[in-house]
Amino acid sequence: MDLVVIWYALIVLCWVLFFVLEGFDFGVGLLSPLLGRDEHERAAAVRTIGPFWDGNEVWLVAAIGVTFAAFPGWYAALLSGLYLPMVAILLLLAGRGVALEFRGKHDDPRWRRRCDAVLAACSAGVVLLWGAVLTVFVRGLALDAGGEVTGGGLGRTLAPLLTPAAALGALLALTAAVLLGATFLTLRTTGPVRRRAALLARRVSLAGATVALLAAGGAALTGAAGTAAVASVAALALAGLAVLARRPGTRWEAASFALTAAAVAGAVVAALTANGDVVLPSTLSGAFSLTMHDAAATGSTLRLISAAGVVVLPGVLVYQAWSYRVFRHRVASERVAS
């Protein structure tokens, strides 16, 4: 089988795992101050992602690293065309990590509230930026015949995100993160946080399905087939989630989270495969678009990294599966009388 296709499929897998696994991390981070009415409840929400968030970030490193190794042309165009947004994402990820790590280092309610505020703001910022960036995978950049992004100045790296499509992508990403966080909290907590998360999931899923349907219709009318496909996948899954989330019980909570994760995974796959073998369209001319094989590394390079990938990737998957099994129990958000 073509190694170029295999490695592109692995990159899609890495992005799917990142957006799904980090999606619920971001969702919990931005929801913890809203669903937790006091310090105990907020701490319970944050503890649900404590064992996982840093491990989940591995998939961002993997996605970027594999893109660099297997598709250097794609990597160069994306990172040069989206330099400022990527720097902003890295800074926000650093802020989120500091808030999570230092939240419990000082026994002061005001300190923890500030950390919670930083955690929520950074989580929301990362989600909005990634949602906008994901639309660039579908709509492309201003690539010239040499595969380089045209234009000068700092505005060149911001212009792709200052579009209606990017705003729509950011809104859908925020909706998805909220739903992933809410359904994850219904699975991993007990007491008041669990009840509030379930109620929020029902309400947001209905609103999100409406927004996604409108987005799909608008994209179809303008001929944006890739955007329409992404929005349609999200709309169908969110509509199903709205039905499932009305049923109490662990089984239905697990199904709600799984359906939300499937919606996010489907949207990411649709975005990354909407243009066929074109990995990055050119907004200047279709002839300048970057194809999978044009952007790929040499055959010898792909064979070399394949040997390493056969060892590393299964190991990471097994470790993460083990960690989720070990920390599968619920966190109590209600106060237990001593």
PDB file of N, CA and C in Angstrom, residues 7 93 166 172 174 196-197 253 270 278 314 322 328:
ATOM      1  N   TRP A   7       0.556   7.275   5.867  1.00  0.00           N
ATOM      2  CA  TRP A   7       0.976   8.311   6.811  1.00  0.00           C
ATOM      3  C   TRP A   7      -0.031   9.453   6.889  1.00  0.00           C
ATOM      4  N   LEU A  93      -1.988  27.209  25.647  1.00  0.00           N
ATOM      5  CA  LEU A  93      -1.778  25.878  26.214  1.00  0.00           C
ATOM      6  C   LEU A  93      -0.844  25.943  27.427  1.00  0.00           C
ATOM      7  N   ALA A 166     -14.302  31.006   9.255  1.00  0.00           N
ATOM      8  CA  ALA A 166     -13.480  30.791  10.441  1.00  0.00           C
ATOM      9  C   ALA A 166     -14.274  31.060  11.717  1.00  0.00           C
ATOM     10  N   LEU A 172     -18.616  26.378  16.222  1.00  0.00           N
ATOM     11  CA  LEU A 172     -18.895  24.941  16.284  1.00  0.00           C
ATOM     12  C   LEU A 172     -17.894  24.226  17.194  1.00  0.00           C
ATOM     13  N   LEU A 174     -16.365  25.516  19.804  1.00  0.00           N
ATOM     14  CA  LEU A 174     -16.724  25.835  21.188  1.00  0.00           C
ATOM     15  C   LEU A 174     -17.920  24.996  21.635  1.00  0.00           C
ATOM     16  N   ARG A 196     -25.969  19.141  36.887  1.00  0.00           N
ATOM     17  CA  ARG A 196     -25.881  20.368  36.088  1.00  0.00           C
ATOM     18  C   ARG A 196     -25.253  20.091  34.726  1.00  0.00           C
ATOM     19  N   ALA A 197     -24.260  19.212  34.686  1.00  0.00           N
ATOM     20  CA  ALA A 197     -23.615  18.885  33.413  1.00  0.00           C
ATOM     21  C   ALA A 197     -24.598  18.201  32.470  1.00  0.00           C
ATOM     22  N   GLU A 253     -25.384   7.862  29.734  1.00  0.00           N
ATOM     23  CA  GLU A 253     -24.337   8.886  29.831  1.00  0.00           C
ATOM     24  C   GLU A 253     -23.120   8.493  28.991  1.00  0.00           C
ATOM     25  N   ALA A 270     -13.937  14.710   8.206  1.00  0.00           N
ATOM     26  CA  ALA A 270     -14.536  15.386   7.057  1.00  0.00           C
ATOM     27  C   ALA A 270     -13.717  16.597   6.634  1.00  0.00           C
ATOM     28  N   VAL A 278      -5.936  16.640  -2.072  1.00  0.00           N
ATOM     29  CA  VAL A 278      -5.399  17.978  -1.852  1.00  0.00           C
ATOM     30  C   VAL A 278      -5.376  18.237  -0.346  1.00  0.00           C
ATOM     31  N   PRO A 314       1.755   2.101  18.859  1.00  0.00           N
ATOM     32  CA  PRO A 314       1.005   1.145  19.696  1.00  0.00           C
ATOM     33  C   PRO A 314       1.302   1.309  21.184  1.00  0.00           C
ATOM     34  N   TRP A 322      -4.588   2.093  29.282  1.00  0.00           N
ATOM     35  CA  TRP A 322      -4.364   1.631  30.654  1.00  0.00           C
ATOM     36  C   TRP A 322      -4.663   2.736  31.656  1.00  0.00           C
ATOM     37  N   ARG A 328     -10.819   5.307  36.090  1.00  0.00           N
ATOM     38  CA  ARG A 328     -12.170   5.286  35.518  1.00  0.00           C
ATOM     39  C   ARG A 328     -13.267   5.614  36.518  1.00  0.00           C
TER      40      ARG A 328
END
